């Protein structure tokens, strides 16, 4: 599981003179367990495309199918990570990570403990997000997302704010998670090198008006 079919997707924000066509008639197919990056300049509609797959917004035209079913709202099987951390600032890291499973009465203690190990966050269970470095916060975000065991990971420039060394480490962690657990990853970036480094395929979007210009197969050895 983990296929994504974007069919003739259009998203228009605003009305009349304020209309912005953020995504314009995009078709995109992502295979299960594929690692796809979406590359394009700021404002080209990358986030809008991802938010539509996440189920955070209503398409103006077209639809998104996940595993063949139309998306009609957010679901823990599609986990999202953004550039700025969205951890609950008033909750500890442990409370943040177990929040999703707790909501569904499905906390798996072994899994949570393993995630703290995998993300190098042991000893920081009771810390608050602001007490962690940027890289650690993003690892905590990853742990929180993985606690829900998502089929599909949607990542919107998750590492853009990090320094080069931390970014390398995060790339390794992400590729480990992807390879070990057979997840589908859709990763947004405006960094060409990062897009090619990580992906099986790179989806290139045009600056205007939010169309897919090309889909490039990447055949490189990963780090
Ligand atoms: P990207 O992620 O590639 O930077 P976005 O999807 O965020 O692109 O934005 C695409 C276009 O839609 C931009 O022109 C942006 O200003 C506009 N846009 C995005 N979200 C909204 C919104 N909620 N209301 C109005 N315009 C928006
Ligand atoms: P990105 O980092 O992907 O370029 P932005 O910083 O453009 O994203 O947008 C951040 C948030 O603001 C998004 O949730 C987007 O929907 C919203 N947004 C972007 N442009 C506009 C706009 N012109 N009007 C209202 N909301 C917007």
PDB file of C-alpha atoms and ligand atoms in Angstrom:
ATOM      1  CA  UNK A   1       0.000   0.000   0.000  1.00  0.00           C
ATOM      2  CA  UNK A   2       1.022   3.596  -0.467  1.00  0.00           C
ATOM      3  CA  UNK A   3       0.133   4.473  -4.061  1.00  0.00           C
ATOM      4  CA  UNK A   4      -0.863   8.038  -4.802  1.00  0.00           C
ATOM      5  CA  UNK A   5      -2.779   9.130  -7.895  1.00  0.00           C
ATOM      6  CA  UNK A   6      -3.215  12.814  -8.487  1.00  0.00           C
ATOM      7  CA  UNK A   7      -5.767  13.261 -11.252  1.00  0.00           C
ATOM      8  CA  UNK A   8      -6.207  16.517 -13.105  1.00  0.00           C
ATOM      9  CA  UNK A   9      -5.741  18.451  -9.863  1.00  0.00           C
ATOM     10  CA  UNK A  10      -6.401  22.186  -9.866  1.00  0.00           C
ATOM     11  CA  UNK A  11      -6.384  24.417  -6.798  1.00  0.00           C
ATOM     12  CA  UNK A  12      -7.411  28.054  -7.031  1.00  0.00           C
ATOM     13  CA  UNK A  13      -7.122  30.309  -3.992  1.00  0.00           C
ATOM     14  CA  UNK A  14      -9.131  33.501  -3.618  1.00  0.00           C
ATOM     15  CA  UNK A  15     -11.797  34.948  -5.871  1.00  0.00           C
ATOM     16  CA  UNK A  16     -12.133  37.268  -8.844  1.00  0.00           C
ATOM     17  CA  UNK A  17      -9.168  39.672  -9.054  1.00  0.00           C
ATOM     18  CA  UNK A  18      -7.421  37.937  -6.166  1.00  0.00           C
ATOM     19  CA  UNK A  19      -7.515  34.536  -7.814  1.00  0.00           C
ATOM     20  CA  UNK A  20      -4.297  32.531  -7.639  1.00  0.00           C
ATOM     21  CA  UNK A  21      -4.032  29.286  -9.575  1.00  0.00           C
ATOM     22  CA  UNK A  22      -1.643  27.435  -7.260  1.00  0.00           C
ATOM     23  CA  UNK A  23      -1.842  24.050  -8.989  1.00  0.00           C
ATOM     24  CA  UNK A  24      -3.013  23.738 -12.574  1.00  0.00           C
ATOM     25  CA  UNK A  25      -4.297  20.409 -13.973  1.00  0.00           C
ATOM     26  CA  UNK A  26      -1.603  18.243 -12.425  1.00  0.00           C
ATOM     27  CA  UNK A  27      -1.494  14.513 -13.063  1.00  0.00           C
ATOM     28  CA  UNK A  28       0.947  12.504 -10.988  1.00  0.00           C
ATOM     29  CA  UNK A  29       1.288   8.836 -10.167  1.00  0.00           C
ATOM     30  CA  UNK A  30       3.426   7.657  -7.283  1.00  0.00           C
ATOM     31  CA  UNK A  31       4.049   3.946  -6.854  1.00  0.00           C
ATOM     32  CA  UNK A  32       3.942   2.278  -3.478  1.00  0.00           C
ATOM     33  CA  UNK A  33       7.318   2.474  -1.715  1.00  0.00           C
ATOM     34  CA  UNK A  34       8.673   5.020  -4.149  1.00  0.00           C
ATOM     35  CA  UNK A  35      10.767   7.992  -2.994  1.00  0.00           C
ATOM     36  CA  UNK A  36       9.677  11.010  -5.019  1.00  0.00           C
ATOM     37  CA  UNK A  37      10.949  14.541  -4.619  1.00  0.00           C
ATOM     38  CA  UNK A  38       9.070  17.577  -5.897  1.00  0.00           C
ATOM     39  CA  UNK A  39      11.370  20.317  -7.097  1.00  0.00           C
ATOM     40  CA  UNK A  40      10.469  23.838  -8.065  1.00  0.00           C
ATOM     41  CA  UNK A  41      10.882  27.506  -7.153  1.00  0.00           C
ATOM     42  CA  UNK A  42       9.095  29.104  -4.224  1.00  0.00           C
ATOM     43  CA  UNK A  43       5.422  29.729  -4.939  1.00  0.00           C
ATOM     44  CA  UNK A  44       5.081  27.137  -7.740  1.00  0.00           C
ATOM     45  CA  UNK A  45       2.480  25.093  -5.888  1.00  0.00           C
ATOM     46  CA  UNK A  46       4.530  22.376  -4.190  1.00  0.00           C
ATOM     47  CA  UNK A  47       2.960  22.837  -0.760  1.00  0.00           C
ATOM     48  CA  UNK A  48      -0.513  23.035  -2.250  1.00  0.00           C
ATOM     49  CA  UNK A  49       0.031  19.748  -4.092  1.00  0.00           C
ATOM     50  CA  UNK A  50       1.209  18.127  -0.877  1.00  0.00           C
ATOM     51  CA  UNK A  51      -1.614  19.572   1.224  1.00  0.00           C
ATOM     52  CA  UNK A  52      -4.096  18.132  -1.274  1.00  0.00           C
ATOM     53  CA  UNK A  53      -2.528  14.676  -0.886  1.00  0.00           C
ATOM     54  CA  UNK A  54      -2.520  15.120   2.898  1.00  0.00           C
ATOM     55  CA  UNK A  55      -6.243  15.937   2.753  1.00  0.00           C
ATOM     56  CA  UNK A  56      -5.783  19.374   4.277  1.00  0.00           C
ATOM     57  CA  UNK A  57      -7.540  21.198   1.453  1.00  0.00           C
ATOM     58  CA  UNK A  58     -10.396  20.781  -0.973  1.00  0.00           C
ATOM     59  CA  UNK A  59      -9.324  20.654  -4.641  1.00  0.00           C
ATOM     60  CA  UNK A  60     -10.999  23.130  -6.984  1.00  0.00           C
ATOM     61  CA  UNK A  61     -10.960  20.489  -9.738  1.00  0.00           C
ATOM     62  CA  UNK A  62      -9.796  16.903  -9.946  1.00  0.00           C
ATOM     63  CA  UNK A  63      -9.014  14.547  -7.131  1.00  0.00           C
ATOM     64  CA  UNK A  64      -6.371  12.624  -5.254  1.00  0.00           C
ATOM     65  CA  UNK A  65      -6.645   8.865  -4.842  1.00  0.00           C
ATOM     66  CA  UNK A  66      -4.605   7.053  -2.199  1.00  0.00           C
ATOM     67  CA  UNK A  67      -4.554   3.291  -2.597  1.00  0.00           C
ATOM     68  CA  UNK A  68      -7.365   3.797  -5.089  1.00  0.00           C
ATOM     69  CA  UNK A  69      -9.659   5.647  -2.680  1.00  0.00           C
ATOM     70  CA  UNK A  70     -10.477   9.367  -2.890  1.00  0.00           C
ATOM     71  CA  UNK A  71      -8.859  11.463  -0.155  1.00  0.00           C
ATOM     72  CA  UNK A  72     -11.451  13.335   1.857  1.00  0.00           C
ATOM     73  CA  UNK A  73      -9.567  14.581   4.892  1.00  0.00           C
ATOM     74  CA  UNK A  74      -6.397  13.993   6.877  1.00  0.00           C
ATOM     75  CA  UNK A  75      -5.496  10.485   8.006  1.00  0.00           C
ATOM     76  CA  UNK A  76      -2.682   9.186  10.222  1.00  0.00           C
ATOM     77  CA  UNK A  77      -1.659   6.796   7.397  1.00  0.00           C
ATOM     78  CA  UNK A  78      -0.443   9.947   5.608  1.00  0.00           C
ATOM     79  CA  UNK A  79       2.032  11.682   7.923  1.00  0.00           C
ATOM     80  CA  UNK A  80       3.167  15.234   7.301  1.00  0.00           C
ATOM     81  CA  UNK A  81       6.348  17.082   8.313  1.00  0.00           C
ATOM     82  CA  UNK A  82       6.848  20.784   7.631  1.00  0.00           C
ATOM     83  CA  UNK A  83       9.900  23.025   7.499  1.00  0.00           C
ATOM     84  CA  UNK A  84       9.181  24.660  10.828  1.00  0.00           C
ATOM     85  CA  UNK A  85       8.535  22.189  13.593  1.00  0.00           C
ATOM     86  CA  UNK A  86       4.921  21.767  14.568  1.00  0.00           C
ATOM     87  CA  UNK A  87       5.575  19.934  17.801  1.00  0.00           C
ATOM     88  CA  UNK A  88       3.242  20.978  20.608  1.00  0.00           C
ATOM     89  CA  UNK A  89       5.440  23.409  22.566  1.00  0.00           C
ATOM     90  CA  UNK A  90       3.626  22.741  25.833  1.00  0.00           C
ATOM     91  CA  UNK A  91       4.098  18.963  25.596  1.00  0.00           C
ATOM     92  CA  UNK A  92       7.307  17.016  26.262  1.00  0.00           C
ATOM     93  CA  UNK A  93       8.973  15.136  23.400  1.00  0.00           C
ATOM     94  CA  UNK A  94       7.564  11.886  24.756  1.00  0.00           C
ATOM     95  CA  UNK A  95       4.051  13.348  24.945  1.00  0.00           C
ATOM     96  CA  UNK A  96       4.428  14.701  21.420  1.00  0.00           C
ATOM     97  CA  UNK A  97       5.584  11.369  19.997  1.00  0.00           C
ATOM     98  CA  UNK A  98       2.822   9.342  21.597  1.00  0.00           C
ATOM     99  CA  UNK A  99       0.075  11.890  20.881  1.00  0.00           C
ATOM    100  CA  UNK A 100      -1.154  10.289  17.609  1.00  0.00           C
ATOM    101  CA  UNK A 101      -1.298   6.669  18.805  1.00  0.00           C
ATOM    102  CA  UNK A 102      -2.855   7.853  22.073  1.00  0.00           C
ATOM    103  CA  UNK A 103      -5.685   9.530  20.169  1.00  0.00           C
ATOM    104  CA  UNK A 104      -6.433   6.159  18.604  1.00  0.00           C
ATOM    105  CA  UNK A 105      -5.840   4.157  21.768  1.00  0.00           C
ATOM    106  CA  UNK A 106      -3.012   2.364  20.010  1.00  0.00           C
ATOM    107  CA  UNK A 107       0.161   3.167  21.951  1.00  0.00           C
ATOM    108  CA  UNK A 108       2.843   0.547  21.353  1.00  0.00           C
ATOM    109  CA  UNK A 109       5.474   1.082  24.071  1.00  0.00           C
ATOM    110  CA  UNK A 110       8.121  -0.998  22.298  1.00  0.00           C
ATOM    111  CA  UNK A 111       7.643   0.934  19.105  1.00  0.00           C
ATOM    112  CA  UNK A 112       7.891   4.290  20.904  1.00  0.00           C
ATOM    113  CA  UNK A 113      11.056   3.237  22.687  1.00  0.00           C
ATOM    114  CA  UNK A 114      12.571   1.971  19.432  1.00  0.00           C
ATOM    115  CA  UNK A 115      11.766   5.281  17.752  1.00  0.00           C
ATOM    116  CA  UNK A 116      13.585   7.244  20.459  1.00  0.00           C
ATOM    117  CA  UNK A 117      16.608   4.995  19.854  1.00  0.00           C
ATOM    118  CA  UNK A 118      16.398   5.178  16.073  1.00  0.00           C
ATOM    119  CA  UNK A 119      16.167   8.969  16.106  1.00  0.00           C
ATOM    120  CA  UNK A 120      18.887   9.397  18.737  1.00  0.00           C
ATOM    121  CA  UNK A 121      16.539  11.031  21.214  1.00  0.00           C
ATOM    122  CA  UNK A 122      17.130   8.815  24.236  1.00  0.00           C
ATOM    123  CA  UNK A 123      17.362  10.884  27.387  1.00  0.00           C
ATOM    124  CA  UNK A 124      15.264  13.675  25.894  1.00  0.00           C
ATOM    125  CA  UNK A 125      11.867  12.108  26.592  1.00  0.00           C
ATOM    126  CA  UNK A 126      10.979  14.703  29.202  1.00  0.00           C
ATOM    127  CA  UNK A 127      12.504  17.694  27.441  1.00  0.00           C
ATOM    128  CA  UNK A 128      10.324  20.334  25.795  1.00  0.00           C
ATOM    129  CA  UNK A 129      10.733  21.121  22.069  1.00  0.00           C
ATOM    130  CA  UNK A 130      12.404  24.509  22.659  1.00  0.00           C
ATOM    131  CA  UNK A 131      15.139  22.781  24.654  1.00  0.00           C
ATOM    132  CA  UNK A 132      16.257  20.790  21.582  1.00  0.00           C
ATOM    133  CA  UNK A 133      18.436  21.856  18.644  1.00  0.00           C
ATOM    134  CA  UNK A 134      16.825  22.302  15.219  1.00  0.00           C
ATOM    135  CA  UNK A 135      18.032  18.896  14.015  1.00  0.00           C
ATOM    136  CA  UNK A 136      16.749  17.179  17.136  1.00  0.00           C
ATOM    137  CA  UNK A 137      13.406  18.894  16.767  1.00  0.00           C
ATOM    138  CA  UNK A 138      13.134  17.560  13.220  1.00  0.00           C
ATOM    139  CA  UNK A 139      14.086  14.075  14.465  1.00  0.00           C
ATOM    140  CA  UNK A 140      11.358  14.393  17.083  1.00  0.00           C
ATOM    141  CA  UNK A 141       8.948  15.361  14.281  1.00  0.00           C
ATOM    142  CA  UNK A 142      10.029  12.276  12.363  1.00  0.00           C
ATOM    143  CA  UNK A 143       9.541  10.125  15.471  1.00  0.00           C
ATOM    144  CA  UNK A 144       6.079  11.617  15.973  1.00  0.00           C
ATOM    145  CA  UNK A 145       5.154  10.906  12.366  1.00  0.00           C
ATOM    146  CA  UNK A 146       6.547   7.356  12.511  1.00  0.00           C
ATOM    147  CA  UNK A 147       4.684   6.615  15.747  1.00  0.00           C
ATOM    148  CA  UNK A 148       1.562   6.525  13.560  1.00  0.00           C
ATOM    149  CA  UNK A 149       3.216   3.986  11.230  1.00  0.00           C
ATOM    150  CA  UNK A 150       2.194   5.899   8.095  1.00  0.00           C
ATOM    151  CA  UNK A 151       2.247   4.277   4.626  1.00  0.00           C
ATOM    152  CA  UNK A 152       2.984   7.648   3.112  1.00  0.00           C
ATOM    153  CA  UNK A 153       5.348  10.318   4.421  1.00  0.00           C
ATOM    154  CA  UNK A 154       4.684  13.833   3.128  1.00  0.00           C
ATOM    155  CA  UNK A 155       7.596  16.160   3.816  1.00  0.00           C
ATOM    156  CA  UNK A 156       7.556  19.864   2.969  1.00  0.00           C
ATOM    157  CA  UNK A 157      11.137  21.175   2.971  1.00  0.00           C
ATOM    158  CA  UNK A 158      11.697  19.437   6.312  1.00  0.00           C
ATOM    159  CA  UNK A 159      15.444  20.065   6.473  1.00  0.00           C
ATOM    160  CA  UNK A 160      15.727  23.497   4.826  1.00  0.00           C
ATOM    161  CA  UNK A 161      16.521  25.278   8.069  1.00  0.00           C
ATOM    162  CA  UNK A 162      19.309  22.904   9.108  1.00  0.00           C
ATOM    163  CA  UNK A 163      23.065  23.246   8.704  1.00  0.00           C
ATOM    164  CA  UNK A 164      24.824  21.030   6.133  1.00  0.00           C
ATOM    165  CA  UNK A 165      26.118  18.408   8.563  1.00  0.00           C
ATOM    166  CA  UNK A 166      22.805  18.022  10.342  1.00  0.00           C
ATOM    167  CA  UNK A 167      21.093  17.827   6.974  1.00  0.00           C
ATOM    168  CA  UNK A 168      23.368  14.938   5.898  1.00  0.00           C
ATOM    169  CA  UNK A 169      22.512  13.095   9.094  1.00  0.00           C
ATOM    170  CA  UNK A 170      18.795  13.659   8.546  1.00  0.00           C
ATOM    171  CA  UNK A 171      19.062  12.369   4.959  1.00  0.00           C
ATOM    172  CA  UNK A 172      20.644   9.162   6.291  1.00  0.00           C
ATOM    173  CA  UNK A 173      17.944   8.745   8.935  1.00  0.00           C
ATOM    174  CA  UNK A 174      15.198   9.333   6.420  1.00  0.00           C
ATOM    175  CA  UNK A 175      16.633   6.902   3.863  1.00  0.00           C
ATOM    176  CA  UNK A 176      17.005   4.265   6.629  1.00  0.00           C
ATOM    177  CA  UNK A 177      13.385   4.707   7.625  1.00  0.00           C
ATOM    178  CA  UNK A 178      12.257   4.563   4.030  1.00  0.00           C
ATOM    179  CA  UNK A 179      14.299   1.476   3.123  1.00  0.00           C
ATOM    180  CA  UNK A 180      13.591  -0.503   6.298  1.00  0.00           C
ATOM    181  CA  UNK A 181       9.871   0.061   6.455  1.00  0.00           C
ATOM    182  CA  UNK A 182       8.720   0.165   2.833  1.00  0.00           C
ATOM    183  CA  UNK A 183       7.117   3.563   3.012  1.00  0.00           C
ATOM    184  CA  UNK A 184       6.192   5.889   0.185  1.00  0.00           C
ATOM    185  CA  UNK A 185       7.885   9.280   0.519  1.00  0.00           C
ATOM    186  CA  UNK A 186       6.930  12.540  -1.167  1.00  0.00           C
ATOM    187  CA  UNK A 187       9.576  15.120  -0.343  1.00  0.00           C
ATOM    188  CA  UNK A 188       9.343  18.772  -1.351  1.00  0.00           C
ATOM    189  CA  UNK A 189      12.444  20.864  -1.835  1.00  0.00           C
ATOM    190  CA  UNK A 190      13.767  23.769  -3.872  1.00  0.00           C
ATOM    191  CA  UNK A 191      17.301  22.349  -3.539  1.00  0.00           C
ATOM    192  CA  UNK A 192      18.290  20.562  -6.777  1.00  0.00           C
ATOM    193  CA  UNK A 193      21.086  18.595  -5.139  1.00  0.00           C
ATOM    194  CA  UNK A 194      18.854  17.358  -2.338  1.00  0.00           C
ATOM    195  CA  UNK A 195      16.109  16.413  -4.812  1.00  0.00           C
ATOM    196  CA  UNK A 196      18.458  14.262  -6.885  1.00  0.00           C
ATOM    197  CA  UNK A 197      20.336  12.811  -3.926  1.00  0.00           C
ATOM    198  CA  UNK A 198      17.247  11.386  -2.260  1.00  0.00           C
ATOM    199  CA  UNK A 199      14.824  10.402  -4.973  1.00  0.00           C
ATOM    200  CA  UNK A 200      13.913   7.571  -7.301  1.00  0.00           C
ATOM    201  CA  UNK A 201      12.115  10.174  -9.342  1.00  0.00           C
ATOM    202  CA  UNK A 202      12.139  13.955  -9.350  1.00  0.00           C
ATOM    203  CA  UNK A 203       8.948  15.793 -10.232  1.00  0.00           C
ATOM    204  CA  UNK A 204       9.791  19.226 -11.599  1.00  0.00           C
ATOM    205  CA  UNK A 205       7.155  21.953 -11.317  1.00  0.00           C
ATOM    206  CA  UNK A 206       7.076  25.123 -13.391  1.00  0.00           C
ATOM    207  CA  UNK A 207       7.222  28.530 -11.730  1.00  0.00           C
ATOM    208  CA  UNK A 208       3.835  29.452 -13.163  1.00  0.00           C
ATOM    209  CA  UNK A 209       1.167  28.374 -13.269  1.00  0.00           C
ATOM    210  CA  UNK A 210       1.700  25.388 -11.001  1.00  0.00           C
ATOM    211  CA  UNK A 211       2.101  22.662 -13.596  1.00  0.00           C
ATOM    212  CA  UNK A 212       4.291  19.586 -13.685  1.00  0.00           C
ATOM    213  CA  UNK A 213       6.939  20.224 -16.287  1.00  0.00           C
ATOM    214  CA  UNK A 214       8.808  16.944 -16.174  1.00  0.00           C
ATOM    215  CA  UNK A 215       9.290  13.755 -14.207  1.00  0.00           C
ATOM    216  CA  UNK A 216      12.881  12.563 -14.150  1.00  0.00           C
ATOM    217  CA  UNK A 217      14.057   9.093 -13.205  1.00  0.00           C
ATOM    218  CA  UNK A 218      17.122   9.174 -11.017  1.00  0.00           C
ATOM    219  CA  UNK A 219      19.597   6.327 -11.124  1.00  0.00           C
ATOM    220  CA  UNK A 220      22.281   7.216  -8.630  1.00  0.00           C
ATOM    221  CA  UNK A 221      23.838   5.428  -5.680  1.00  0.00           C
ATOM    222  CA  UNK A 222      22.403   6.819  -2.513  1.00  0.00           C
ATOM    223  CA  UNK A 223      24.735   7.872   0.303  1.00  0.00           C
TER     224      UNK A 223
HETATM  225  P1  LIG B   1       5.317  26.454  -2.901  1.00  0.00           P
HETATM  226  O1  LIG B   1       5.084  25.405  -1.865  1.00  0.00           O
HETATM  227  O2  LIG B   1       5.883  25.895  -4.173  1.00  0.00           O
HETATM  228  O3  LIG B   1       6.099  27.605  -2.377  1.00  0.00           O
HETATM  229  P2  LIG B   1       2.517  27.116  -2.528  1.00  0.00           P
HETATM  230  O4  LIG B   1       1.708  25.901  -2.830  1.00  0.00           O
HETATM  231  O5  LIG B   1       2.794  27.439  -1.102  1.00  0.00           O
HETATM  232  O6  LIG B   1       3.880  27.012  -3.356  1.00  0.00           O
HETATM  233  O7  LIG B   1       1.842  28.370  -3.191  1.00  0.00           O
HETATM  234  C1  LIG B   1       1.468  28.431  -4.558  1.00  0.00           C
HETATM  235  C2  LIG B   1       0.798  29.761  -4.843  1.00  0.00           C
HETATM  236  O8  LIG B   1      -0.449  29.810  -4.137  1.00  0.00           O
HETATM  237  C3  LIG B   1       1.592  30.964  -4.364  1.00  0.00           C
HETATM  238  O9  LIG B   1       1.341  32.011  -5.255  1.00  0.00           O
HETATM  239  C4  LIG B   1       0.991  31.274  -2.997  1.00  0.00           C
HETATM  240  O10 LIG B   1       1.134  32.620  -2.644  1.00  0.00           O
HETATM  241  C5  LIG B   1      -0.457  30.891  -3.221  1.00  0.00           C
HETATM  242  N1  LIG B   1      -1.116  30.433  -1.989  1.00  0.00           N
HETATM  243  C6  LIG B   1      -0.752  29.390  -1.226  1.00  0.00           C
HETATM  244  N2  LIG B   1      -1.569  29.221  -0.179  1.00  0.00           N
HETATM  245  C7  LIG B   1      -2.487  30.199  -0.295  1.00  0.00           C
HETATM  246  C8  LIG B   1      -3.632  30.572   0.474  1.00  0.00           C
HETATM  247  N3  LIG B   1      -3.981  29.889   1.568  1.00  0.00           N
HETATM  248  N4  LIG B   1      -4.361  31.642   0.068  1.00  0.00           N
HETATM  249  C9  LIG B   1      -4.015  32.317  -1.038  1.00  0.00           C
HETATM  250  N5  LIG B   1      -2.958  32.025  -1.829  1.00  0.00           N
HETATM  251  C10 LIG B   1      -2.200  30.973  -1.452  1.00  0.00           C
HETATM  252  P1  LIG B   2       6.418  27.699   1.345  1.00  0.00           P
HETATM  253  O1  LIG B   2       7.436  27.697   2.440  1.00  0.00           O
HETATM  254  O2  LIG B   2       6.001  26.330   0.913  1.00  0.00           O
HETATM  255  O3  LIG B   2       6.780  28.587   0.191  1.00  0.00           O
HETATM  256  P2  LIG B   2       4.745  29.802   2.216  1.00  0.00           P
HETATM  257  O4  LIG B   2       5.693  30.370   3.207  1.00  0.00           O
HETATM  258  O5  LIG B   2       4.553  30.428   0.881  1.00  0.00           O
HETATM  259  O6  LIG B   2       5.091  28.270   1.996  1.00  0.00           O
HETATM  260  O7  LIG B   2       3.305  29.656   2.891  1.00  0.00           O
HETATM  261  C1  LIG B   2       3.167  29.232   4.223  1.00  0.00           C
HETATM  262  C2  LIG B   2       1.685  29.154   4.552  1.00  0.00           C
HETATM  263  O8  LIG B   2       1.007  30.361   4.168  1.00  0.00           O
HETATM  264  C3  LIG B   2       0.976  28.025   3.794  1.00  0.00           C
HETATM  265  O9  LIG B   2       0.077  27.399   4.700  1.00  0.00           O
HETATM  266  C4  LIG B   2       0.209  28.698   2.679  1.00  0.00           C
HETATM  267  O10 LIG B   2      -0.998  28.015   2.407  1.00  0.00           O
HETATM  268  C5  LIG B   2      -0.056  30.089   3.242  1.00  0.00           C
HETATM  269  N1  LIG B   2       0.005  31.124   2.187  1.00  0.00           N
HETATM  270  C6  LIG B   2       0.967  31.252   1.237  1.00  0.00           C
HETATM  271  N2  LIG B   2       0.697  32.281   0.432  1.00  0.00           N
HETATM  272  C7  LIG B   2      -0.456  32.834   0.879  1.00  0.00           C
HETATM  273  C8  LIG B   2      -1.262  33.914   0.464  1.00  0.00           C
HETATM  274  N3  LIG B   2      -0.939  34.675  -0.601  1.00  0.00           N
HETATM  275  N4  LIG B   2      -2.366  34.201   1.174  1.00  0.00           N
HETATM  276  C9  LIG B   2      -2.701  33.452   2.221  1.00  0.00           C
HETATM  277  N5  LIG B   2      -1.997  32.399   2.654  1.00  0.00           N
HETATM  278  C10 LIG B   2      -0.899  32.082   2.002  1.00  0.00           C
END
